[in-house]
Amino acid sequence: MASNLDTLVTVFGGSGFLGRNVVRALCKRDYRVRVAVRRPELAGYLQPSGKVGQVHVVQANLRYPASVEAALRDSQVVINLVGILAEGGAQTFDAVQAKGAETVAKAAAAAGAGLVHVSAIGADAQSPSHYARAKAAGEAAVLAAVPSATIFRPSVMFGPEDQFTNRFAALARMSPVLPLIGGSTRMQPVYVGDVATAIADAVDGKAKAGATYELGGPEVLTMREIIEAILEITGRKRMLIPLSFGLARFQANFLQFAPGVFKLTPDQVTLLERDNVVSDAAKAAGLTLEGLGITADALEAIAPQYLWRFRSAGQFQRMSV
């Protein structure tokens, strides 16, 4: 019987937050993994994810088709995880999430490889958000090139290295007040490990070909409820100051140039105006984590395992403080 070691999986964007979890999940299933990234010299930390020689990192940039074709040569399956939350220089939403997705899909089709593409809940060609429109364009290009591709649309993801829960926990450590943008906007936070498991399942052949899955956690929470949960986990009492979308967008015109956790773009504000939850249609069709047989982990079950570092007394602070 053939072993998974006979299968080479190329992962574009494998050094990112979701990527490192996908690489680990694939290594646990004994696949050979080629990780294609722009800066391979900075991705050495992926090597311990598998056995000696199981993970190989190569250089590739989605804006250069020749590098993409070289990176996926001899691969049986290709996974595209590349995405950006904010534009910078040549790394635009269209270049990365639309044209870049098309480049990967065409190269996979030419190589006869299977394709798993990760998009996002909210991808919509008619969305006022440039990010969401580029995601939708990427999905369309992927299915045009590889009709059998499996697309995953996760809601906002959380986990040890995320830029979501860690961001608010860091802000709460520095400021006695927190701005609340879109406090009533609903989200369905999904654990990054569960998304990685779904992607690995698709590589195993357990997902439907040509289908679009929507991946959300077990709870639908408002933005206010999420931030309140983070404050509870970190033992911080902070005042939440609601901001209108208009005022938040005005401030984002300046904060888009800010560093680290203070960065906020006008497009991110636009995204917060719409709910980010699994649709009823996806639930009815079984195109969800549950449909894949995955029991999703809740935010309150996972976040305390890594957000403890933001507590004033560290890991041993009592939660009631």
XYZ file of C-alpha atoms in Angstrom:
321
model
C 0.000 0.000 0.000
C 1.316 3.453 -0.916
C 2.616 5.592 1.923
C 1.985 9.324 2.338
C 5.752 9.677 2.100
C 5.266 9.043 -1.615
C 3.212 12.241 -1.830
C 4.874 15.642 -2.147
C 2.770 18.580 -0.983
C 3.887 22.110 -1.799
C 2.596 24.762 0.595
C 2.717 28.374 -0.535
C 2.789 30.682 2.465
C 3.830 27.873 4.786
C 5.824 30.138 7.101
C 2.829 32.206 8.200
C 0.457 31.827 11.127
C -1.788 29.263 9.437
C 1.074 27.857 7.382
C 3.190 26.598 10.240
C 0.168 24.760 11.640
C -0.588 23.221 8.239
C 3.018 22.073 7.865
C 2.872 20.398 11.282
C -0.439 18.706 10.452
C 0.922 17.357 7.161
C 4.129 16.125 8.793
C 2.133 14.211 11.388
C 0.459 12.380 8.501
C 3.855 11.572 6.967
C 3.564 13.702 3.836
C 6.685 15.160 2.290
C 6.329 18.926 2.510
C 7.885 21.588 0.330
C 7.355 25.056 1.774
C 7.438 27.892 -0.759
C 8.104 31.326 0.756
C 9.594 34.660 -0.277
C 12.334 34.538 2.371
C 13.409 30.900 2.906
C 16.336 31.949 5.091
C 13.801 33.101 7.687
C 11.794 29.861 7.698
C 14.320 27.491 9.249
C 12.102 27.061 12.295
C 9.825 24.834 10.180
C 12.415 22.046 9.917
C 11.646 20.508 13.350
C 7.988 20.169 12.310
C 8.802 16.811 10.741
C 11.415 14.105 10.513
C 14.844 14.736 9.049
C 14.437 15.621 5.384
C 10.634 15.696 5.518
C 10.362 19.490 5.226
C 12.158 21.389 2.490
C 11.953 25.186 2.168
C 12.310 26.868 -1.232
C 12.053 30.411 -2.569
C 8.977 31.543 -4.495
C 7.052 34.761 -5.028
C 3.505 34.689 -6.365
C 4.228 37.779 -8.443
C 6.766 35.762 -10.467
C 5.143 32.783 -12.276
C 8.463 31.070 -13.051
C 9.285 30.806 -9.339
C 5.831 29.356 -8.636
C 6.188 26.757 -11.390
C 9.603 25.728 -10.075
C 8.359 25.486 -6.485
C 5.552 23.043 -7.255
C 7.425 20.862 -9.743
C 6.757 17.132 -9.122
C 4.121 17.909 -6.464
C 0.962 15.848 -6.242
C -0.912 18.428 -4.146
C -0.559 22.211 -3.890
C -1.853 24.340 -1.013
C -2.108 28.118 -1.330
C -2.290 29.958 1.983
C -0.845 33.277 0.863
C -2.787 36.329 1.973
C -2.190 39.770 3.445
C -4.200 41.861 5.900
C -2.775 45.189 4.744
C -1.175 46.345 1.521
C 2.431 47.471 1.302
C 4.539 48.297 -1.750
C 4.163 45.676 -4.466
C 2.255 43.410 -2.064
C -1.257 44.564 -2.949
C -4.511 42.672 -2.448
C -4.916 42.230 -6.194
C -1.328 41.122 -6.765
C -1.303 38.588 -3.934
C -4.866 37.390 -3.381
C -6.255 37.642 -6.912
C -3.461 37.476 -9.479
C -1.234 35.440 -7.158
C -3.964 32.863 -6.574
C -4.476 32.633 -10.323
C -0.749 32.067 -10.885
C -0.674 29.185 -8.387
C -3.832 27.632 -9.831
C -2.594 27.751 -13.420
C 0.734 26.243 -12.414
C -1.037 23.471 -10.469
C -3.277 22.753 -13.469
C -0.266 22.557 -15.785
C 1.456 20.154 -13.390
C -1.660 18.015 -12.940
C -1.599 18.580 -9.169
C -4.553 18.756 -6.812
C -5.222 22.184 -5.280
C -6.412 23.416 -1.890
C -6.955 27.169 -1.718
C -7.575 29.165 1.459
C -9.754 32.256 1.123
C -11.862 33.911 3.839
C -15.465 34.197 4.966
C -16.734 37.445 3.505
C -15.095 36.990 0.105
C -17.490 38.844 -2.183
C -17.014 40.411 -5.600
C -19.509 43.142 -4.616
C -18.024 43.912 -1.201
C -17.037 47.501 -0.357
C -13.815 46.000 1.048
C -10.903 45.720 -1.382
C -9.596 42.759 0.652
C -12.877 40.855 0.276
C -13.161 41.629 -3.449
C -9.611 40.379 -4.072
C -10.368 37.188 -2.149
C -13.438 36.610 -4.321
C -11.434 37.245 -7.488
C -8.871 34.713 -6.293
C -11.559 32.077 -5.726
C -12.987 32.626 -9.207
C -9.545 32.357 -10.810
C -8.777 29.177 -8.878
C -11.968 27.401 -9.947
C -11.532 28.556 -13.544
C -8.087 26.955 -13.701
C -8.757 23.943 -11.450
C -12.510 23.181 -11.205
C -11.790 20.327 -8.781
C -10.000 22.608 -6.296
C -11.204 22.688 -2.687
C -11.621 26.159 -1.208
C -11.669 26.889 2.515
C -13.092 30.114 3.919
C -12.183 30.446 7.608
C -13.621 33.080 9.904
C -11.147 35.064 12.000
C -8.533 32.612 13.310
C -7.013 32.496 16.787
C -4.021 30.674 18.189
C -0.639 31.244 19.894
C 0.890 33.361 17.112
C -2.266 35.129 15.910
C -2.617 38.844 15.176
C -6.074 38.936 16.681
C -6.329 37.906 20.331
C -2.663 38.735 20.966
C -3.195 42.203 19.535
C -6.045 43.111 21.885
C -4.270 41.531 24.850
C -1.177 43.626 24.085
C -3.244 46.804 23.771
C -4.957 46.072 27.090
C -1.572 45.745 28.766
C -0.558 49.205 27.528
C -3.746 51.249 27.800
C -6.496 51.721 30.416
C -9.083 52.141 27.633
C -9.688 50.212 24.416
C -11.474 51.486 21.313
C -14.394 49.286 20.278
C -15.087 49.266 16.549
C -18.081 47.266 15.365
C -19.009 46.123 18.844
C -22.161 44.374 17.609
C -20.525 42.791 14.551
C -20.744 39.012 14.843
C -17.780 36.707 14.315
C -17.191 32.985 14.627
C -13.563 32.692 15.845
C -11.989 29.438 14.700
C -8.922 27.756 16.172
C -6.053 27.694 13.692
C -5.328 24.064 14.569
C -8.833 23.071 13.467
C -8.387 24.877 10.138
C -5.049 23.104 9.640
C -6.731 19.767 10.330
C -9.390 20.529 7.716
C -6.722 21.338 5.142
C -4.833 18.125 5.940
C -8.109 16.217 5.600
C -8.534 17.718 2.143
C -5.060 16.494 1.197
C -6.155 13.064 2.462
C -9.055 13.234 0.018
C -11.789 13.644 2.638
C -13.120 16.976 1.320
C -15.424 17.393 -1.665
C -13.714 18.357 -4.901
C -14.774 21.713 -6.289
C -16.533 22.666 -3.040
C -16.186 25.802 -0.925
C -16.129 25.169 2.822
C -16.814 27.799 5.482
C -14.937 27.207 8.725
C -16.073 28.715 12.001
C -15.713 27.889 15.668
C -18.463 26.555 17.946
C -19.614 30.017 19.068
C -20.863 33.138 17.336
C -19.662 36.132 19.343
C -19.914 39.876 18.917
C -16.730 41.916 18.745
C -17.523 43.247 22.210
C -17.921 39.732 23.614
C -14.603 38.658 22.107
C -12.696 41.558 23.628
C -14.424 41.040 26.975
C -13.371 37.361 26.875
C -9.763 38.380 26.187
C -9.848 40.816 29.107
C -11.263 38.097 31.368
C -8.560 35.627 30.327
C -5.764 38.150 30.880
C -7.184 39.450 34.145
C -7.455 43.032 32.891
C -10.246 45.490 33.589
C -10.386 48.046 30.822
C -12.980 50.559 29.664
C -14.303 49.920 26.150
C -14.992 53.090 24.177
C -17.338 52.500 21.211
C -16.276 54.236 17.993
C -18.556 54.833 15.033
C -17.385 53.396 11.743
C -17.027 56.916 10.361
C -14.729 58.047 13.163
C -12.798 54.769 13.086
C -12.256 55.107 9.328
C -11.025 58.689 9.811
C -8.518 57.562 12.451
C -7.464 54.639 10.258
C -6.314 57.103 7.595
C -3.471 57.901 10.002
C -3.145 54.614 11.890
C -2.521 52.680 8.663
C 1.038 53.987 8.934
C 1.405 53.028 12.609
C 3.609 50.122 13.730
C 2.649 46.797 15.279
C -0.563 46.470 17.264
C -1.546 50.099 16.619
C -1.882 49.605 12.852
C -5.417 49.921 11.494
C -6.369 50.460 7.851
C -9.576 51.947 6.418
C -10.236 48.649 4.633
C -10.052 46.748 7.935
C -12.678 49.101 9.347
C -14.872 48.373 6.332
C -14.534 44.639 6.983
C -15.790 45.147 10.545
C -19.084 46.498 9.218
C -20.207 43.009 8.150
C -20.736 39.819 10.148
C -18.088 37.135 9.665
C -19.941 33.876 10.306
C -20.632 30.566 8.582
C -23.627 30.846 6.252
C -26.797 28.783 6.557
C -26.159 27.468 3.047
C -22.778 26.035 4.039
C -24.308 24.420 7.120
C -27.124 22.860 5.099
C -24.656 21.448 2.553
C -22.318 20.083 5.241
C -19.492 22.302 3.998
C -18.198 23.109 7.477
C -15.793 21.752 10.082
C -18.605 19.594 11.397
C -19.211 18.305 7.896
C -15.621 17.086 7.863
C -16.102 15.387 11.221
C -14.026 17.962 13.118
C -15.181 19.113 16.547
C -14.210 22.788 16.749
C -12.409 24.173 19.803
C -13.828 27.241 21.545
C -11.921 30.461 22.140
C -12.274 30.125 25.912
C -10.762 26.624 25.794
C -7.631 27.509 23.806
C -6.787 31.171 24.399
C -5.874 30.819 28.120
C -3.081 28.434 27.075
C -1.150 31.273 25.430
C -2.669 34.569 26.595
C -1.514 33.953 30.181
C 1.670 35.847 29.328
C -0.356 39.069 29.232
C -1.519 38.701 32.852
C 0.168 41.006 35.347
C 1.274 37.991 37.427
C 1.869 35.702 34.466
C 0.799 32.080 34.346
C -0.015 31.853 38.041
C -2.414 34.801 38.279
C -5.836 33.788 39.502
C -8.545 34.323 36.894
C -10.799 36.152 39.371
C -8.303 38.991 39.893
